[in-house]
GROMACS .gro file of C-alpha atoms in nm:
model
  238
    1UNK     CA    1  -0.556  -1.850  -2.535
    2UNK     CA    2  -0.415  -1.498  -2.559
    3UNK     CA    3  -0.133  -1.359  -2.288
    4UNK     CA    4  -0.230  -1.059  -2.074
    5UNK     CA    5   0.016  -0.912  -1.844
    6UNK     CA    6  -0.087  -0.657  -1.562
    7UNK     CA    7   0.184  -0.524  -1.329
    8UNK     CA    8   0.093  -0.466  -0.988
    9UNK     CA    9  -0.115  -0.752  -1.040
   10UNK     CA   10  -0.107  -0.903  -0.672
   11UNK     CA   11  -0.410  -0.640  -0.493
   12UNK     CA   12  -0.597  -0.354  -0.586
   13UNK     CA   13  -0.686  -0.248  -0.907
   14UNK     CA   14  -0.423  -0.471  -1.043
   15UNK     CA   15  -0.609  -0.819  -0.927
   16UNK     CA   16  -0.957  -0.656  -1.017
   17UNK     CA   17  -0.833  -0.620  -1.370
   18UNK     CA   18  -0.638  -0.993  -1.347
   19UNK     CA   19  -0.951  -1.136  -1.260
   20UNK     CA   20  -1.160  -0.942  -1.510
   21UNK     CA   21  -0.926  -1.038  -1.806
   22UNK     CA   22  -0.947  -1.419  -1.636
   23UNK     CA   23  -1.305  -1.431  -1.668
   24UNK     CA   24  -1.309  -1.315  -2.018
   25UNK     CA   25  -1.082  -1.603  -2.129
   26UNK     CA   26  -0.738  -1.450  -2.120
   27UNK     CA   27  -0.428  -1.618  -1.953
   28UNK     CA   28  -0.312  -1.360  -1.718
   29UNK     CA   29   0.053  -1.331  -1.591
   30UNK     CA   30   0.086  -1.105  -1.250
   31UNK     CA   31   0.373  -0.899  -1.171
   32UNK     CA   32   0.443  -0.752  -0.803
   33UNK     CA   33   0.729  -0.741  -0.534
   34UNK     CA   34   0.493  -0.844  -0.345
   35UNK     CA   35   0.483  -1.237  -0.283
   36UNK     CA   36   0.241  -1.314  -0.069
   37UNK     CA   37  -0.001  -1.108  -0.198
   38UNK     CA   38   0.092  -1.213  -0.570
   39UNK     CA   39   0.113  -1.623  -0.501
   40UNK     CA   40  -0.231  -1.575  -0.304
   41UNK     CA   41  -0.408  -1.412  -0.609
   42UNK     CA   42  -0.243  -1.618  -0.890
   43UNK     CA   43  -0.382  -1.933  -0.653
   44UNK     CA   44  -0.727  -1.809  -0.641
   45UNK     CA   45  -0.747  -1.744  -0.999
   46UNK     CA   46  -0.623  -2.093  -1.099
   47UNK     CA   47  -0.841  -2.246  -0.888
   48UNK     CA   48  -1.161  -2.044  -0.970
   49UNK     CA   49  -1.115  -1.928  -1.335
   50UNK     CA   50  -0.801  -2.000  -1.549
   51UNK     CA   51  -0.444  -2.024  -1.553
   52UNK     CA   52  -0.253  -1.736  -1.390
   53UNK     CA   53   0.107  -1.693  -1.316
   54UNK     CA   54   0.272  -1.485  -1.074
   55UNK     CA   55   0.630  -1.331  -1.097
   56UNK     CA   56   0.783  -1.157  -0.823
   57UNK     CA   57   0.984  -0.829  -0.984
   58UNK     CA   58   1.013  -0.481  -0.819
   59UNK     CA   59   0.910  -0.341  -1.187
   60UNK     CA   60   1.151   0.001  -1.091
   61UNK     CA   61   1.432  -0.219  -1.221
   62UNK     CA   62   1.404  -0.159  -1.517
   63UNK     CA   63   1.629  -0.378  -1.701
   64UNK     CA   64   1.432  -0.693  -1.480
   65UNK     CA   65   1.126  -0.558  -1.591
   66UNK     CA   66   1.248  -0.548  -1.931
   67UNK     CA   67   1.398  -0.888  -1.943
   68UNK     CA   68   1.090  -1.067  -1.731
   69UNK     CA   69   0.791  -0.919  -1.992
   70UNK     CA   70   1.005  -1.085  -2.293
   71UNK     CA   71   1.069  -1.418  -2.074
   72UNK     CA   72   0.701  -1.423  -2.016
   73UNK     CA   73   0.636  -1.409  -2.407
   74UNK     CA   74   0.877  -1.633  -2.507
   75UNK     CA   75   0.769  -1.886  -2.276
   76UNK     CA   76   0.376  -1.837  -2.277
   77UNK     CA   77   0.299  -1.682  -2.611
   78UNK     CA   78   0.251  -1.302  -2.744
   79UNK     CA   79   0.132  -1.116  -2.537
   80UNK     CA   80  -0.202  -0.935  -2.628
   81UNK     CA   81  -0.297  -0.683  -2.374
   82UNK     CA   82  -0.032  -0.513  -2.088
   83UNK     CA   83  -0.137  -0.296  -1.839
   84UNK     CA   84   0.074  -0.101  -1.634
   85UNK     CA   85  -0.104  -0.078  -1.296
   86UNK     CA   86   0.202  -0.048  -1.022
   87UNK     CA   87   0.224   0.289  -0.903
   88UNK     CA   88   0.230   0.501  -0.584
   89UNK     CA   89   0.266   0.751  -0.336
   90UNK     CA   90   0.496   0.822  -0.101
   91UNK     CA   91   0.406   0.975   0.264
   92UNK     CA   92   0.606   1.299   0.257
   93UNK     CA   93   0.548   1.523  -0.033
   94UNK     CA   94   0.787   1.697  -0.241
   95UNK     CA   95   0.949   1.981  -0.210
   96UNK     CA   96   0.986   1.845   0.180
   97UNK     CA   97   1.181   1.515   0.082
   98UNK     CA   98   1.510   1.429  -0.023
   99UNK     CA   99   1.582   1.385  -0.414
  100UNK     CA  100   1.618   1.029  -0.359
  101UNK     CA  101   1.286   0.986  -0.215
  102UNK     CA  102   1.105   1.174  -0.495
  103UNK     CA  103   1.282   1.039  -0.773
  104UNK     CA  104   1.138   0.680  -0.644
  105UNK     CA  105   0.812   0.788  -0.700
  106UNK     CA  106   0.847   0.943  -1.018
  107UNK     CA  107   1.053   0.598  -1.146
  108UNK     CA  108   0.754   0.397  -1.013
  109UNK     CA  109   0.434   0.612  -1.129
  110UNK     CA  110   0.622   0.714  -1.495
  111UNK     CA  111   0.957   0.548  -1.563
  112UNK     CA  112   0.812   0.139  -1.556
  113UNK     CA  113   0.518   0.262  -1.740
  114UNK     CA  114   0.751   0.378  -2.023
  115UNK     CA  115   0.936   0.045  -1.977
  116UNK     CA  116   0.599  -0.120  -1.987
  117UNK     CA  117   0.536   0.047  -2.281
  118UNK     CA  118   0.852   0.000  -2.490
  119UNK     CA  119   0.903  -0.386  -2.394
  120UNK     CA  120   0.552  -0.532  -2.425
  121UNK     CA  121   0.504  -0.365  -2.756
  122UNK     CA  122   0.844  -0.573  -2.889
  123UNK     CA  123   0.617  -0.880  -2.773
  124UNK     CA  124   0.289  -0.819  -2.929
  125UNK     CA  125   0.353  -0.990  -3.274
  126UNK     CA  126   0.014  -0.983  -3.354
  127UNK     CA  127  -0.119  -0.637  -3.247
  128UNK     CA  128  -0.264  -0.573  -2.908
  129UNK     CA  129  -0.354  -0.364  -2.639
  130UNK     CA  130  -0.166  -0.141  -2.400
  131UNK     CA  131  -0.342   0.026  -2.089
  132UNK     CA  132  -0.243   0.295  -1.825
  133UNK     CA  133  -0.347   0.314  -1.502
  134UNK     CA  134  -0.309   0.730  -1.404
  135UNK     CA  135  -0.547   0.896  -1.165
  136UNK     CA  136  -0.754   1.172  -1.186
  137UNK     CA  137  -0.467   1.361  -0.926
  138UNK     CA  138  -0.321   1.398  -1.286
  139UNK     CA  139  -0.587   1.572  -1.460
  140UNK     CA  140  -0.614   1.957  -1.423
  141UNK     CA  141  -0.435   2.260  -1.292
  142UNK     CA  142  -0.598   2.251  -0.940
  143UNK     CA  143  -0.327   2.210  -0.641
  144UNK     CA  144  -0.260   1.898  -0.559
  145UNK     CA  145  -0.141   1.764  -0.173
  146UNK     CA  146   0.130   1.530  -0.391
  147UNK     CA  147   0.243   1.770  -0.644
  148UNK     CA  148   0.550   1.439  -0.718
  149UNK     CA  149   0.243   1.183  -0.729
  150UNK     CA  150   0.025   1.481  -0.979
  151UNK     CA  151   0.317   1.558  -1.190
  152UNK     CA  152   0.430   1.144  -1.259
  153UNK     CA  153   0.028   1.080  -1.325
  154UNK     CA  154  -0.023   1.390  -1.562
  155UNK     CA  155   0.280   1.244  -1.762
  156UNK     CA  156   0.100   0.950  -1.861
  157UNK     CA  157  -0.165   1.111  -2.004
  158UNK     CA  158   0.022   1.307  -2.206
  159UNK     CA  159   0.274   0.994  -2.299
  160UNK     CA  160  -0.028   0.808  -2.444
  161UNK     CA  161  -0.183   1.107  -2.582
  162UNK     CA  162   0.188   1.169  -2.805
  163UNK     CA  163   0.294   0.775  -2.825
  164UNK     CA  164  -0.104   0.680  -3.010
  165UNK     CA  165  -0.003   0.746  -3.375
  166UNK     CA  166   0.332   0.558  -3.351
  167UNK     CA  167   0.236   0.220  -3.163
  168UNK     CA  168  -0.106   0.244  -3.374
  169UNK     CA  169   0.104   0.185  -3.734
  170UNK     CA  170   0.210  -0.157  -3.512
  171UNK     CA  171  -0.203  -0.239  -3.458
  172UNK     CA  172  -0.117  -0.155  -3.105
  173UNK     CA  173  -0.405   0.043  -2.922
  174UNK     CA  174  -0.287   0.225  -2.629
  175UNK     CA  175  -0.551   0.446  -2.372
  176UNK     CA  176  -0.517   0.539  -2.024
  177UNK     CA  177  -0.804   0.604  -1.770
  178UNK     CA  178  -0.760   0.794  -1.438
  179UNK     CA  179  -1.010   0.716  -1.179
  180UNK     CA  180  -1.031   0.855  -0.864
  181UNK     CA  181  -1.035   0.736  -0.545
  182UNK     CA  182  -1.071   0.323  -0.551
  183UNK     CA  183  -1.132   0.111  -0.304
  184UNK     CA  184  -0.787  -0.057  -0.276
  185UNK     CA  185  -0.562  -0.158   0.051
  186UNK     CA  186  -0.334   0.175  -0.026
  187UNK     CA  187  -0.636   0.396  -0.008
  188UNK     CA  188  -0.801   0.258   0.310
  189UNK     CA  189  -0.470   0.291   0.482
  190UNK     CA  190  -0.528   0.637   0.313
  191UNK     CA  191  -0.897   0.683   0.401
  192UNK     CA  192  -0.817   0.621   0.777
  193UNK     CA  193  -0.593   0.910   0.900
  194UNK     CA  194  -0.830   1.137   0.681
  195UNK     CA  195  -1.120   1.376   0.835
  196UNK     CA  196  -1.471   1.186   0.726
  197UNK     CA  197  -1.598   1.482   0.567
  198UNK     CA  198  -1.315   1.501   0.268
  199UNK     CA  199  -1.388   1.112   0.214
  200UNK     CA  200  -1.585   1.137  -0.107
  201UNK     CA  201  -1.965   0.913  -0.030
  202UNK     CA  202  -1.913   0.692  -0.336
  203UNK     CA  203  -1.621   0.482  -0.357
  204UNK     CA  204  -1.477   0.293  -0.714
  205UNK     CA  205  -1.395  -0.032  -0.724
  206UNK     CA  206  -1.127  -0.217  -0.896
  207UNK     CA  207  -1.425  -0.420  -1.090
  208UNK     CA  208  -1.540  -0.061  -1.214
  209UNK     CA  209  -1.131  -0.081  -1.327
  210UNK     CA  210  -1.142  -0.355  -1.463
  211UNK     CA  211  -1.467  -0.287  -1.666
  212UNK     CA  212  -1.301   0.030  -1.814
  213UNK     CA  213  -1.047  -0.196  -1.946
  214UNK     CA  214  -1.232  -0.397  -2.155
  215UNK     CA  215  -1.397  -0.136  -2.284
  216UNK     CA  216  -1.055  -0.001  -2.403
  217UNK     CA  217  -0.980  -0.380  -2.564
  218UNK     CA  218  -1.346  -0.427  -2.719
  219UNK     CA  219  -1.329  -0.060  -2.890
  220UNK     CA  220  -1.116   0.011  -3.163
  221UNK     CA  221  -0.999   0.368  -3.053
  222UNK     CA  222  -0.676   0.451  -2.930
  223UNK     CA  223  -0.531   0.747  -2.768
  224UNK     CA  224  -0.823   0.769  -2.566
  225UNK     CA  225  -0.752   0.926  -2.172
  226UNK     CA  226  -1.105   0.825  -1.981
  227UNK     CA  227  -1.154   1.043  -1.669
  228UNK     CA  228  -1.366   0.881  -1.385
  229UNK     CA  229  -1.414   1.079  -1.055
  230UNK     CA  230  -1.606   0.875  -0.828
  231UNK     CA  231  -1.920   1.060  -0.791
  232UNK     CA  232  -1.939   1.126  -1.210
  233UNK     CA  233  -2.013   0.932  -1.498
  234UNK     CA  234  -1.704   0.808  -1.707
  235UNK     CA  235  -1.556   1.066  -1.968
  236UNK     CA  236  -1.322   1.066  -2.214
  237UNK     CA  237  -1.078   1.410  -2.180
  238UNK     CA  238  -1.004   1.598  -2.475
   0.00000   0.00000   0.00000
C-alpha cells in the first residue's frame, strides 16, 4: 500500500484530498496543529475507508516538519505522493502589520511548502508525486486585498514552475493548482463578514480538490500550474 502525506490534513481541502487518496487505496498520514480536528478525521477515515494516521506538528517549524515527514517514511514506507495543503491568511494585511506578523504568513503559505518539497523528495525512493496547494489570489497582476497572502501564493507557482526539471531527473512529478474560493471552515468564517453580492454564486469544494489531484498523479506531466476559478472550467496556465 503506497504512503501519501497531506499537510493540513485535519479540515478543508486537506481532508477532501485525505479522503480522496483513501478511497483510491493509498495509506494517508495527516499533518495539522490542530488535534481535534486531525484525531477526528484520521478516526473517520479508519473506520470508513483505510488506515490513516494523524500527527500533530505546527509544519512552520521547520526542522519538526523536516524530521516528522522522514519519521513517517521510515516507519510506514516511502512515501509516494505529498501535498502541501497548510496555508493561510492573516486578518490584517500588509503593509498595516508588524514584520512579525507578515513574515508568519509568508513562512506558512511558502517557507513549509519548500520544506515540504525538499524533505519528502529525500523519502520517495521510488519516484512519486509532489502537489501544491496555491490559489488563484496568486495568479495575475490584478490588486489583491492580501498583497502578503498574493505574493506567498504567486511564489509557488513559480517554485514548481523552476524546481520541474530537477525533481523530474528523480521520477518525481511536481504540479500545483490554484483554485479559488472553496468551501472550507476558513472561508465561511470568510464568507460571513463579506457583502452577498462579492460572494461568487458557485462555490468549489475540497472533492473538486481532491479530484484535481489525482488527475496530477494519474498524468504523467509535471510542471503543470492548473488554474480553477470557481465559476470556469479548469485550465492549465502557461
Amino acid at each position: 500500500m503506497q504512503n501519501a502525506i497531506i499537510t493540513g490534513g485535519a479540515a478543508g481541502i486537506g481532508r477532501g484530498i485525505a479522503v480522496r487518496l483513501a478511497q483510491e487505496g493509498y495509506k494517508v498520514s495527516l499533518i495539522d496543529k490542530d488535534k481535534d480536528a486531525g484525531q477526528k478525521t484520521r478516526d473517520e477515515i479508519n473506520t470508513q475507508i483505510g488506515p490513516a494516521h494523524f500527527f500533530e506538528c505546527d509544519v512552520t517549524n521547520l526542522t519538526k516538519l523536516s524530521k516528522l515527514i522522514h519519521s513517517i517514511s521510515k516507519d510506514l514506507g516511502t512515501i509516494s505522493v505529498f501535498v502541501n495543503t497548510a496555508g493561510g491568511v492573516g486578518d490584517i494585511c500588509f503593509p498595516d502589520v508588524e514584520t512579525e506578523i507578515w513574515s508568519t504568513t509568508i513562512d506558512l503559505n511558502l517557507k513549509t511548502v519548500m520544506q515540504g518539497i525538499q524533505s519528502s523528495m529525500k523519502e520517495m525512493k521510488n519516484g512519486g508525486d509532489i502537489i501544491n496547494i496555491s490559489s488563484f489570489a496568486g495568479v495575475g497582476s490584478q490588486p489583491h486585498d492580501s498583497p502578503k497572502y498574493a505574493a506567498s501564493k504567486a511564489a509557488i507557482i513559480r517554485l514548481t514552475t523552476s524546481i520541474s526539471d530537477t525533481l523530474i531527473q528523480h521520477d518525481i512529478k511536481i504540479n500545483t493548482i490554484c483554485p479559488g474560493w472553496v468551501d472550507t471552515p476558513a472561508s465561511r468564517k470568510t464568507r460571513e463578514n463579506m457583502d452577498s453580492r462579492e460572494i461568487p454564486e458557485k462555490i468549489l469544494s475540497p472533492d473538486d480538490i481532491a479530484e484535481q489531484v489525482m488527475g496530477f498523479i494519474n498524468d504523467n506531466k509535471t510542471g503543470r500550474v492548473v488554474v480553477w476559478k470557481e465559476d470556469e472550467q479548469p485550465y492549465d496556465l502557461d
